[in-house]
Amino acid sequence: MISLVTALVALVHLVGATSVETPSRYSSNCTINKHPDVSDLAGVDYVHHVRAARLASGNRYRYVHRRGHDLQKPTVLFLHGFPSSSYDWRHQFRYFVDRGYGVLAPDLLGYGGSEKPTDVRAYTLKNQVDEVKELLDCAGIGELVSVGHDLGSPLLSRFATYYPNRSLKYAFLDIGYSAPPLGLTAAGIAALNNLTLATEGYEPSGYWSFFNRTGAGKILDEHQDSFWSVLYTDNEPLYWKTVYGPTGALESFIKANKRASTAGFLSAAQEETIHRRIFAADRGGYDPALNHYRALYRDLNIGDENGKPALFEIMPCINDIFTVIPKFAQNLTKPVLLLTAAQDPIGTPDRAERSTSPFAYSFEVQKIDSGHFLMLEKADQVNKALSDFFEDI
């Protein structure tokens, strides 16, 4: 006789394979402002396509949206990382629009022209993916292919977990898939630092403990030139191993107002000027964006990761049986492309591939000879790889 648990597991498998969408915690009621404040983006060529939506939660999301002219092609959703905004996808917008795709790239919570809550709990992945989904509904977006970079990759990971039928394909840039339960916590980061220090001779993620601290954003605001130079250095293997990654090193470096060399892919004065405007102190500075790290580091996602995943909101009784997201919900059920960055000593290609390949039934990987911001540094190569991956939909 089949057990109740077995029957319920089989039913959840069936539900996960259908077109039934996970319900959002908010309704799709929203208002769109077609003329939001874009003064920080002065000089960009897509400024007339910037909108802002007020969601049911009250949070405002500013976003770039161009509808595609080829009705056979989906919209590309771009999810940025830290310290970024939709501006990081500037080399992708025209490329994909010219090829018939729609594009939508939000300034995620805490960034750019979007809401900047002070409550760290607002930055949990479940809260954010619900709001991204609501934003897509608000903008009238249908079929999607989804792209995440840096901290946008864990967000894309949970978008796949909670809304597995919303995207046709997934592309992870530099940072791979984060299977549930999350390892990006204080304990997980400490273990990663200890292991990499022992095996490779350096800590890759010591900056997490600095970013977690109250007041870290003010320090970044006060030393923006120094911080910018480390982020966008033309010698990432050196500075990210010796300055960005090791515990305490980044704070010491920027407080001394030192500068890393920046004669590479972001040497244009306009790009630094726009970045400075986006993260200006009078617009909130860096501190709201650091809440993404704080929510992860402080394990604020545990209630969603180990509690009541949205896959089971349709049958609340299942939550009394499962205490963690079950193994089948860890798997990516749509094709996956991973673009790794050969010169990034923090998000290393091997680490990204190990975190992704076991969970993807259809998996492609390409190594790009680039640092962390590969969609900026090697835009042509990244665009072609993404386009090739999307073409056979």
mmCIF file of C-alpha atoms in Angstrom:
data_model
loop_
_atom_site.group_PDB
_atom_site.id
_atom_site.type_symbol
_atom_site.label_atom_id
_atom_site.label_comp_id
_atom_site.label_asym_id
_atom_site.label_seq_id
_atom_site.Cartn_x
_atom_site.Cartn_y
_atom_site.Cartn_z
ATOM 1 C CA MET A 1 0.000 0.000 0.000
ATOM 2 C CA ILE A 2 1.450 3.328 -1.016
ATOM 3 C CA SER A 3 2.218 5.601 1.931
ATOM 4 C CA LEU A 4 0.728 9.068 2.344
ATOM 5 C CA VAL A 5 4.152 10.681 2.083
ATOM 6 C CA THR A 6 4.936 8.807 -1.125
ATOM 7 C CA ALA A 7 1.626 9.838 -2.605
ATOM 8 C CA LEU A 8 2.180 13.461 -1.710
ATOM 9 C CA VAL A 9 5.687 13.434 -3.170
ATOM 10 C CA ALA A 10 4.316 12.010 -6.407
ATOM 11 C CA LEU A 11 1.621 14.687 -6.484
ATOM 12 C CA VAL A 12 4.134 17.484 -5.950
ATOM 13 C CA HIS A 13 6.280 16.065 -8.775
ATOM 14 C CA LEU A 14 3.227 16.215 -11.009
ATOM 15 C CA VAL A 15 2.399 19.783 -10.004
ATOM 16 C CA GLY A 16 5.996 20.865 -10.587
ATOM 17 C CA ALA A 17 5.834 19.469 -14.105
ATOM 18 C CA THR A 18 2.635 21.284 -15.095
ATOM 19 C CA SER A 19 2.081 24.867 -16.131
ATOM 20 C CA VAL A 20 0.664 25.805 -12.723
ATOM 21 C CA GLU A 21 2.567 28.807 -11.395
ATOM 22 C CA THR A 22 3.551 29.270 -7.791
ATOM 23 C CA PRO A 23 1.323 31.986 -6.326
ATOM 24 C CA SER A 24 3.041 35.245 -5.424
ATOM 25 C CA ARG A 25 2.522 36.522 -1.919
ATOM 26 C CA TYR A 26 1.310 39.794 -3.438
ATOM 27 C CA SER A 27 -1.323 40.485 -6.052
ATOM 28 C CA SER A 28 -0.305 41.762 -9.462
ATOM 29 C CA ASN A 29 -1.828 45.180 -8.765
ATOM 30 C CA CYS A 30 0.715 47.834 -9.618
ATOM 31 C CA THR A 31 1.143 51.267 -11.147
ATOM 32 C CA ILE A 32 3.739 52.205 -13.766
ATOM 33 C CA ASN A 33 5.459 55.572 -14.010
ATOM 34 C CA LYS A 34 6.689 56.113 -17.567
ATOM 35 C CA HIS A 35 8.772 59.128 -16.582
ATOM 36 C CA PRO A 36 10.712 58.285 -13.411
ATOM 37 C CA ASP A 37 13.759 60.169 -12.171
ATOM 38 C CA VAL A 38 16.651 59.183 -14.452
ATOM 39 C CA SER A 39 19.057 62.003 -13.627
ATOM 40 C CA ASP A 40 21.673 59.488 -12.485
ATOM 41 C CA LEU A 41 21.533 57.896 -15.960
ATOM 42 C CA ALA A 42 22.078 61.104 -17.918
ATOM 43 C CA GLY A 43 24.061 60.262 -21.056
ATOM 44 C CA VAL A 44 22.940 56.654 -21.539
ATOM 45 C CA ASP A 45 21.289 55.836 -24.858
ATOM 46 C CA TYR A 46 18.364 53.847 -23.440
ATOM 47 C CA VAL A 47 17.089 56.393 -20.923
ATOM 48 C CA HIS A 48 13.746 56.767 -22.754
ATOM 49 C CA HIS A 49 13.018 53.109 -22.054
ATOM 50 C CA VAL A 50 13.326 53.413 -18.274
ATOM 51 C CA ARG A 51 10.145 52.909 -16.246
ATOM 52 C CA ALA A 52 9.259 52.537 -12.570
ATOM 53 C CA ALA A 53 6.580 50.284 -11.088
ATOM 54 C CA ARG A 54 4.994 50.592 -7.666
ATOM 55 C CA LEU A 55 4.165 47.071 -6.522
ATOM 56 C CA ALA A 56 1.489 45.889 -4.118
ATOM 57 C CA SER A 57 4.085 45.796 -1.326
ATOM 58 C CA GLY A 58 4.652 49.531 -1.782
ATOM 59 C CA ASN A 59 8.156 48.970 -3.117
ATOM 60 C CA ARG A 60 9.185 50.877 -6.228
ATOM 61 C CA TYR A 61 11.257 49.142 -8.895
ATOM 62 C CA ARG A 62 12.919 51.146 -11.637
ATOM 63 C CA TYR A 63 13.665 49.089 -14.712
ATOM 64 C CA VAL A 64 14.667 49.170 -18.359
ATOM 65 C CA HIS A 65 12.106 47.635 -20.700
ATOM 66 C CA ARG A 66 12.099 47.279 -24.482
ATOM 67 C CA ARG A 67 9.520 45.098 -26.171
ATOM 68 C CA GLY A 68 10.770 42.730 -28.857
ATOM 69 C CA HIS A 69 9.785 43.177 -32.482
ATOM 70 C CA ASP A 70 9.976 39.437 -33.209
ATOM 71 C CA LEU A 71 6.912 37.839 -31.619
ATOM 72 C CA GLN A 72 8.558 34.418 -31.850
ATOM 73 C CA LYS A 73 11.302 35.456 -29.444
ATOM 74 C CA PRO A 74 11.015 35.800 -25.660
ATOM 75 C CA THR A 75 11.991 38.643 -23.384
ATOM 76 C CA VAL A 76 15.424 38.445 -21.765
ATOM 77 C CA LEU A 77 15.346 39.117 -18.021
ATOM 78 C CA PHE A 78 18.670 40.467 -16.714
ATOM 79 C CA LEU A 79 19.394 40.296 -12.956
ATOM 80 C CA HIS A 80 22.466 42.259 -11.890
ATOM 81 C CA GLY A 81 24.763 41.798 -8.910
ATOM 82 C CA PHE A 82 26.791 44.029 -6.572
ATOM 83 C CA PRO A 83 27.638 46.872 -6.779
ATOM 84 C CA SER A 84 25.598 47.370 -9.874
ATOM 85 C CA SER A 85 22.228 48.248 -11.359
ATOM 86 C CA SER A 86 20.481 47.754 -14.671
ATOM 87 C CA TYR A 87 23.289 49.923 -16.086
ATOM 88 C CA ASP A 88 25.585 46.896 -15.960
ATOM 89 C CA TRP A 89 23.609 45.370 -18.858
ATOM 90 C CA ARG A 90 24.039 48.376 -21.168
ATOM 91 C CA HIS A 91 26.051 46.359 -23.724
ATOM 92 C CA GLN A 92 23.313 43.722 -23.882
ATOM 93 C CA PHE A 93 20.241 45.944 -24.391
ATOM 94 C CA ARG A 94 20.757 47.058 -27.983
ATOM 95 C CA TYR A 95 22.304 43.754 -29.048
ATOM 96 C CA PHE A 96 19.263 41.707 -28.092
ATOM 97 C CA VAL A 97 16.658 44.286 -29.098
ATOM 98 C CA ASP A 98 18.257 44.479 -32.553
ATOM 99 C CA ARG A 99 17.804 40.706 -32.827
ATOM 100 C CA GLY A 100 14.117 40.834 -32.017
ATOM 101 C CA TYR A 101 14.163 40.022 -28.311
ATOM 102 C CA GLY A 102 12.474 42.014 -25.619
ATOM 103 C CA VAL A 103 14.633 43.031 -22.656
ATOM 104 C CA LEU A 104 13.776 43.813 -19.054
ATOM 105 C CA ALA A 105 16.418 44.695 -16.485
ATOM 106 C CA PRO A 106 15.389 45.962 -13.053
ATOM 107 C CA ASP A 107 17.398 47.935 -10.582
ATOM 108 C CA LEU A 108 17.035 45.358 -7.849
ATOM 109 C CA LEU A 109 15.956 46.255 -4.338
ATOM 110 C CA GLY A 110 18.462 48.628 -2.725
ATOM 111 C CA TYR A 111 19.988 49.757 -6.023
ATOM 112 C CA GLY A 112 19.671 52.621 -8.479
ATOM 113 C CA GLY A 113 16.201 54.100 -8.734
ATOM 114 C CA SER A 114 14.467 51.275 -6.861
ATOM 115 C CA GLU A 115 13.254 51.187 -3.280
ATOM 116 C CA LYS A 116 15.943 51.038 -0.600
ATOM 117 C CA PRO A 117 14.413 49.469 2.525
ATOM 118 C CA THR A 118 16.438 49.690 5.728
ATOM 119 C CA ASP A 119 14.975 46.439 7.075
ATOM 120 C CA VAL A 120 17.399 43.688 6.082
ATOM 121 C CA ARG A 121 14.559 41.152 6.090
ATOM 122 C CA ALA A 122 13.182 42.791 2.943
ATOM 123 C CA TYR A 123 16.193 41.413 1.051
ATOM 124 C CA THR A 124 15.484 37.715 1.451
ATOM 125 C CA LEU A 125 15.544 35.829 -1.830
ATOM 126 C CA LYS A 126 11.920 34.689 -1.532
ATOM 127 C CA ASN A 127 10.733 38.263 -1.042
ATOM 128 C CA GLN A 128 12.773 39.450 -4.000
ATOM 129 C CA VAL A 129 11.752 36.719 -6.439
ATOM 130 C CA ASP A 130 8.110 37.304 -5.576
ATOM 131 C CA GLU A 131 8.563 40.973 -6.424
ATOM 132 C CA VAL A 132 10.507 40.266 -9.620
ATOM 133 C CA LYS A 133 7.688 37.962 -10.674
ATOM 134 C CA GLU A 134 5.137 40.650 -9.854
ATOM 135 C CA LEU A 135 7.153 43.205 -11.818
ATOM 136 C CA LEU A 136 7.135 40.891 -14.839
ATOM 137 C CA ASP A 137 3.381 40.503 -14.543
ATOM 138 C CA CYS A 138 2.985 44.251 -14.144
ATOM 139 C CA ALA A 139 5.016 44.882 -17.312
ATOM 140 C CA GLY A 140 2.974 42.295 -19.220
ATOM 141 C CA ILE A 141 5.897 39.957 -19.852
ATOM 142 C CA GLY A 142 5.122 36.508 -21.195
ATOM 143 C CA GLU A 143 7.824 34.041 -22.231
ATOM 144 C CA LEU A 144 11.224 34.598 -20.675
ATOM 145 C CA VAL A 145 14.828 33.577 -20.790
ATOM 146 C CA SER A 146 16.642 34.651 -17.635
ATOM 147 C CA VAL A 147 20.212 35.783 -16.977
ATOM 148 C CA GLY A 148 21.906 36.379 -13.616
ATOM 149 C CA HIS A 149 25.339 37.694 -12.677
ATOM 150 C CA ASP A 150 27.111 37.828 -9.295
ATOM 151 C CA LEU A 151 24.437 38.134 -6.552
ATOM 152 C CA GLY A 152 21.889 38.068 -9.354
ATOM 153 C CA SER A 153 22.788 34.380 -9.729
ATOM 154 C CA PRO A 154 21.473 33.267 -6.295
ATOM 155 C CA LEU A 155 18.397 35.362 -7.029
ATOM 156 C CA LEU A 156 17.947 33.635 -10.391
ATOM 157 C CA SER A 157 18.489 30.319 -8.598
ATOM 158 C CA ARG A 158 15.494 30.931 -6.345
ATOM 159 C CA PHE A 159 13.450 32.329 -9.215
ATOM 160 C CA ALA A 160 13.963 28.883 -10.754
ATOM 161 C CA THR A 161 13.043 27.169 -7.472
ATOM 162 C CA TYR A 162 9.852 29.085 -6.727
ATOM 163 C CA TYR A 163 8.721 29.787 -10.299
ATOM 164 C CA PRO A 164 10.077 26.829 -12.276
ATOM 165 C CA ASN A 165 7.780 27.386 -15.242
ATOM 166 C CA ARG A 166 8.392 31.102 -15.686
ATOM 167 C CA SER A 167 11.625 30.847 -17.713
ATOM 168 C CA LEU A 168 12.416 28.828 -20.805
ATOM 169 C CA LYS A 169 16.171 28.851 -20.179
ATOM 170 C CA TYR A 170 18.654 30.049 -17.556
ATOM 171 C CA ALA A 171 22.069 31.640 -18.019
ATOM 172 C CA PHE A 172 24.399 32.112 -15.056
ATOM 173 C CA LEU A 173 27.340 34.483 -15.500
ATOM 174 C CA ASP A 174 30.493 33.934 -13.409
ATOM 175 C CA ILE A 175 28.635 32.756 -10.288
ATOM 176 C CA GLY A 176 26.851 29.468 -10.740
ATOM 177 C CA TYR A 177 23.611 28.042 -9.454
ATOM 178 C CA SER A 178 22.911 28.043 -5.706
ATOM 179 C CA ALA A 179 20.987 24.907 -4.868
ATOM 180 C CA PRO A 180 18.813 24.902 -1.768
ATOM 181 C CA PRO A 181 19.560 25.007 1.076
ATOM 182 C CA LEU A 182 21.769 28.069 0.723
ATOM 183 C CA GLY A 183 25.432 27.876 1.657
ATOM 184 C CA LEU A 184 25.993 31.645 1.415
ATOM 185 C CA THR A 185 25.794 32.182 5.164
ATOM 186 C CA ALA A 186 28.368 33.208 7.770
ATOM 187 C CA ALA A 187 29.192 29.556 8.379
ATOM 188 C CA GLY A 188 29.350 28.757 4.679
ATOM 189 C CA ILE A 189 31.553 31.749 3.872
ATOM 190 C CA ALA A 190 33.924 30.911 6.752
ATOM 191 C CA ALA A 191 34.211 27.326 5.502
ATOM 192 C CA LEU A 192 34.926 28.519 1.961
ATOM 193 C CA ASN A 193 37.593 30.953 3.162
ATOM 194 C CA ASN A 194 39.276 28.309 5.325
ATOM 195 C CA LEU A 195 39.248 25.697 2.578
ATOM 196 C CA THR A 196 40.551 28.016 -0.136
ATOM 197 C CA LEU A 197 43.212 29.438 2.165
ATOM 198 C CA ALA A 198 44.403 25.903 2.930
ATOM 199 C CA THR A 199 44.302 24.626 -0.657
ATOM 200 C CA GLU A 200 45.014 27.711 -2.777
ATOM 201 C CA GLY A 201 46.730 30.122 -0.403
ATOM 202 C CA TYR A 202 44.175 32.953 -0.205
ATOM 203 C CA GLU A 203 40.742 33.821 1.172
ATOM 204 C CA PRO A 204 38.227 34.581 -1.591
ATOM 205 C CA SER A 205 35.358 36.014 0.448
ATOM 206 C CA GLY A 206 36.682 37.790 3.526
ATOM 207 C CA TYR A 207 34.916 40.968 2.404
ATOM 208 C CA TRP A 208 31.554 39.415 3.383
ATOM 209 C CA SER A 209 32.207 40.009 7.084
ATOM 210 C CA PHE A 210 33.088 43.667 6.355
ATOM 211 C CA PHE A 211 29.959 44.185 4.229
ATOM 212 C CA ASN A 212 27.848 42.629 7.000
ATOM 213 C CA ARG A 213 28.883 45.285 9.513
ATOM 214 C CA THR A 214 26.807 48.333 10.350
ATOM 215 C CA GLY A 215 28.613 51.348 8.925
ATOM 216 C CA ALA A 216 30.318 49.500 6.084
ATOM 217 C CA GLY A 217 28.299 51.408 3.506
ATOM 218 C CA LYS A 218 29.421 54.755 4.912
ATOM 219 C CA ILE A 219 33.055 53.682 4.599
ATOM 220 C CA LEU A 220 32.491 52.747 0.948
ATOM 221 C CA ASP A 221 30.719 56.070 0.344
ATOM 222 C CA GLU A 222 33.606 58.026 1.843
ATOM 223 C CA HIS A 223 36.220 56.186 -0.226
ATOM 224 C CA GLN A 224 34.309 55.599 -3.452
ATOM 225 C CA ASP A 225 37.286 56.289 -5.732
ATOM 226 C CA SER A 226 39.399 53.672 -4.003
ATOM 227 C CA PHE A 227 36.588 51.123 -3.910
ATOM 228 C CA TRP A 228 35.803 51.698 -7.600
ATOM 229 C CA SER A 229 39.425 51.067 -8.515
ATOM 230 C CA VAL A 230 39.475 47.687 -6.741
ATOM 231 C CA LEU A 231 36.178 46.609 -8.285
ATOM 232 C CA TYR A 232 37.108 47.480 -11.842
ATOM 233 C CA THR A 233 40.853 46.986 -11.761
ATOM 234 C CA ASP A 234 42.647 45.786 -14.876
ATOM 235 C CA ASN A 235 44.578 43.317 -12.702
ATOM 236 C CA GLU A 236 41.824 41.362 -10.998
ATOM 237 C CA PRO A 237 43.858 38.224 -10.200
ATOM 238 C CA LEU A 238 46.283 40.373 -8.168
ATOM 239 C CA TYR A 239 43.980 42.834 -6.418
ATOM 240 C CA TRP A 240 41.100 40.466 -5.761
ATOM 241 C CA LYS A 241 43.426 37.881 -4.215
ATOM 242 C CA THR A 242 45.354 40.380 -2.102
ATOM 243 C CA VAL A 243 42.876 43.221 -1.441
ATOM 244 C CA TYR A 244 39.266 42.246 -2.109
ATOM 245 C CA GLY A 245 39.199 38.678 -0.804
ATOM 246 C CA PRO A 246 41.307 38.523 2.390
ATOM 247 C CA THR A 247 39.551 39.385 5.641
ATOM 248 C CA GLY A 248 40.197 43.021 6.598
ATOM 249 C CA ALA A 249 42.275 43.825 3.525
ATOM 250 C CA LEU A 250 39.640 45.744 1.538
ATOM 251 C CA GLU A 251 38.703 47.983 4.447
ATOM 252 C CA SER A 252 42.345 48.813 5.153
ATOM 253 C CA PHE A 253 43.081 49.492 1.490
ATOM 254 C CA ILE A 254 40.219 51.905 0.881
ATOM 255 C CA LYS A 255 40.583 53.694 4.221
ATOM 256 C CA ALA A 256 44.155 54.479 3.145
ATOM 257 C CA ASN A 257 42.704 55.864 -0.118
ATOM 258 C CA LYS A 258 44.904 53.602 -2.208
ATOM 259 C CA ARG A 259 44.094 53.012 -5.868
ATOM 260 C CA ALA A 260 44.334 49.878 -7.951
ATOM 261 C CA SER A 261 45.253 50.197 -11.621
ATOM 262 C CA THR A 262 42.215 50.783 -13.864
ATOM 263 C CA ALA A 263 43.516 51.194 -17.399
ATOM 264 C CA GLY A 264 41.329 48.413 -18.739
ATOM 265 C CA PHE A 265 37.750 47.865 -19.856
ATOM 266 C CA LEU A 266 36.165 50.598 -17.685
ATOM 267 C CA SER A 267 38.669 53.378 -18.212
ATOM 268 C CA ALA A 268 36.079 55.739 -19.765
ATOM 269 C CA ALA A 269 35.423 58.706 -17.488
ATOM 270 C CA GLN A 270 31.707 58.671 -18.306
ATOM 271 C CA GLU A 271 31.269 55.137 -16.950
ATOM 272 C CA GLU A 272 32.834 56.032 -13.623
ATOM 273 C CA THR A 273 30.787 59.229 -13.472
ATOM 274 C CA ILE A 274 27.521 57.342 -13.993
ATOM 275 C CA HIS A 275 28.488 54.722 -11.418
ATOM 276 C CA ARG A 276 29.273 57.500 -8.928
ATOM 277 C CA ARG A 277 25.877 59.121 -9.567
ATOM 278 C CA ILE A 278 24.017 55.819 -9.138
ATOM 279 C CA PHE A 279 25.734 55.201 -5.786
ATOM 280 C CA ALA A 280 25.881 58.817 -4.621
ATOM 281 C CA ALA A 281 25.412 59.241 -0.876
ATOM 282 C CA ASP A 282 22.389 61.487 -1.390
ATOM 283 C CA ARG A 283 20.739 58.637 -3.305
ATOM 284 C CA GLY A 284 21.379 56.173 -0.511
ATOM 285 C CA GLY A 285 24.986 55.250 -1.246
ATOM 286 C CA TYR A 286 26.214 51.672 -0.974
ATOM 287 C CA ASP A 287 24.613 50.691 2.323
ATOM 288 C CA PRO A 288 21.183 49.595 1.008
ATOM 289 C CA ALA A 289 22.876 47.345 -1.552
ATOM 290 C CA LEU A 290 24.937 45.725 1.204
ATOM 291 C CA ASN A 291 21.691 44.433 2.692
ATOM 292 C CA HIS A 292 21.775 41.686 0.058
ATOM 293 C CA TYR A 293 24.966 40.391 1.670
ATOM 294 C CA ARG A 294 23.585 40.876 5.183
ATOM 295 C CA ALA A 295 20.429 38.890 4.505
ATOM 296 C CA LEU A 296 22.485 36.006 3.148
ATOM 297 C CA TYR A 297 25.287 36.190 5.717
ATOM 298 C CA ARG A 298 22.841 36.334 8.650
ATOM 299 C CA ASP A 299 20.913 33.349 7.289
ATOM 300 C CA LEU A 300 17.647 35.270 7.064
ATOM 301 C CA ASN A 301 16.566 32.993 4.227
ATOM 302 C CA ILE A 302 16.402 29.952 6.492
ATOM 303 C CA GLY A 303 12.675 30.238 7.070
ATOM 304 C CA ASP A 304 12.072 29.931 3.334
ATOM 305 C CA GLU A 305 14.888 27.505 2.568
ATOM 306 C CA ASN A 306 14.045 25.093 5.380
ATOM 307 C CA GLY A 307 10.457 26.068 6.056
ATOM 308 C CA LYS A 308 7.692 26.502 3.539
ATOM 309 C CA PRO A 309 8.867 26.677 -0.065
ATOM 310 C CA ALA A 310 6.355 28.276 -2.362
ATOM 311 C CA LEU A 311 6.138 25.100 -4.429
ATOM 312 C CA PHE A 312 3.907 23.790 -1.670
ATOM 313 C CA GLU A 313 1.720 26.820 -1.013
ATOM 314 C CA ILE A 314 -0.952 25.157 -3.114
ATOM 315 C CA MET A 315 -1.099 22.314 -0.554
ATOM 316 C CA PRO A 316 -0.308 23.669 2.931
ATOM 317 C CA CYS A 317 -0.516 20.204 4.481
ATOM 318 C CA ILE A 318 2.704 19.242 2.683
ATOM 319 C CA ASN A 319 4.585 21.768 4.795
ATOM 320 C CA ASP A 320 3.817 19.622 7.823
ATOM 321 C CA ILE A 321 5.706 16.752 6.198
ATOM 322 C CA PHE A 322 8.689 18.427 4.525
ATOM 323 C CA THR A 323 11.023 20.475 6.728
ATOM 324 C CA VAL A 324 13.428 21.319 3.906
ATOM 325 C CA ILE A 325 13.060 21.931 0.197
ATOM 326 C CA PRO A 326 13.007 18.367 -1.161
ATOM 327 C CA LYS A 327 15.751 17.149 -3.429
ATOM 328 C CA PHE A 328 13.702 17.149 -6.612
ATOM 329 C CA ALA A 329 13.028 20.886 -6.138
ATOM 330 C CA GLN A 330 16.789 21.509 -6.166
ATOM 331 C CA ASN A 331 17.009 20.564 -9.826
ATOM 332 C CA LEU A 332 16.907 22.985 -12.744
ATOM 333 C CA THR A 333 14.245 21.696 -15.092
ATOM 334 C CA LYS A 334 15.111 23.975 -18.035
ATOM 335 C CA PRO A 335 18.333 24.191 -20.115
ATOM 336 C CA VAL A 336 21.225 25.987 -18.430
ATOM 337 C CA LEU A 337 24.187 27.936 -19.781
ATOM 338 C CA LEU A 338 27.074 28.789 -17.457
ATOM 339 C CA LEU A 339 29.585 31.417 -18.590
ATOM 340 C CA THR A 340 32.592 31.351 -16.303
ATOM 341 C CA ALA A 341 35.248 34.043 -15.914
ATOM 342 C CA ALA A 342 38.763 32.627 -16.216
ATOM 343 C CA GLN A 343 40.414 35.587 -14.464
ATOM 344 C CA ASP A 344 38.104 35.812 -11.454
ATOM 345 C CA PRO A 345 39.823 34.387 -8.345
ATOM 346 C CA ILE A 346 36.639 34.700 -6.268
ATOM 347 C CA GLY A 347 33.994 33.196 -8.540
ATOM 348 C CA THR A 348 36.346 30.636 -10.028
ATOM 349 C CA PRO A 349 35.246 28.564 -13.051
ATOM 350 C CA ASP A 350 35.700 25.262 -11.221
ATOM 351 C CA ARG A 351 33.625 26.415 -8.254
ATOM 352 C CA ALA A 352 30.850 27.726 -10.512
ATOM 353 C CA GLU A 353 30.723 24.521 -12.532
ATOM 354 C CA ARG A 354 30.698 22.290 -9.440
ATOM 355 C CA SER A 355 27.759 24.183 -7.978
ATOM 356 C CA THR A 356 25.714 23.989 -11.182
ATOM 357 C CA SER A 357 26.299 20.845 -13.201
ATOM 358 C CA PRO A 358 24.885 18.290 -10.700
ATOM 359 C CA PHE A 359 21.514 20.039 -10.746
ATOM 360 C CA ALA A 360 21.073 20.764 -14.463
ATOM 361 C CA TYR A 361 19.653 18.103 -16.772
ATOM 362 C CA SER A 362 20.713 20.116 -19.848
ATOM 363 C CA PHE A 363 23.953 21.970 -19.247
ATOM 364 C CA GLU A 364 26.418 23.970 -21.334
ATOM 365 C CA VAL A 365 29.491 25.756 -20.033
ATOM 366 C CA GLN A 366 31.846 28.205 -21.703
ATOM 367 C CA LYS A 367 34.921 29.730 -20.137
ATOM 368 C CA ILE A 368 35.450 33.397 -21.047
ATOM 369 C CA ASP A 369 38.933 34.911 -20.722
ATOM 370 C CA SER A 370 37.672 37.712 -18.513
ATOM 371 C CA GLY A 371 37.453 39.011 -15.010
ATOM 372 C CA HIS A 372 34.327 39.078 -12.867
ATOM 373 C CA PHE A 373 32.326 41.622 -14.927
ATOM 374 C CA LEU A 374 32.454 39.569 -18.100
ATOM 375 C CA MET A 375 29.336 41.133 -19.661
ATOM 376 C CA LEU A 376 31.234 44.449 -19.614
ATOM 377 C CA GLU A 377 34.780 43.307 -20.250
ATOM 378 C CA LYS A 378 33.960 40.787 -22.993
ATOM 379 C CA ALA A 379 30.539 42.007 -24.079
ATOM 380 C CA ASP A 380 30.762 40.758 -27.680
ATOM 381 C CA GLN A 381 31.745 37.260 -26.643
ATOM 382 C CA VAL A 382 29.112 37.087 -23.902
ATOM 383 C CA ASN A 383 26.392 38.416 -26.196
ATOM 384 C CA LYS A 384 27.145 35.836 -28.859
ATOM 385 C CA ALA A 385 27.208 32.996 -26.344
ATOM 386 C CA LEU A 386 23.854 34.066 -24.910
ATOM 387 C CA SER A 387 22.341 34.607 -28.354
ATOM 388 C CA ASP A 388 23.472 31.197 -29.577
ATOM 389 C CA PHE A 389 21.999 29.604 -26.451
ATOM 390 C CA PHE A 390 18.654 31.371 -26.859
ATOM 391 C CA GLU A 391 18.271 30.851 -30.609
ATOM 392 C CA ASP A 392 16.978 27.277 -30.565
ATOM 393 C CA ILE A 393 13.956 27.994 -28.392
#
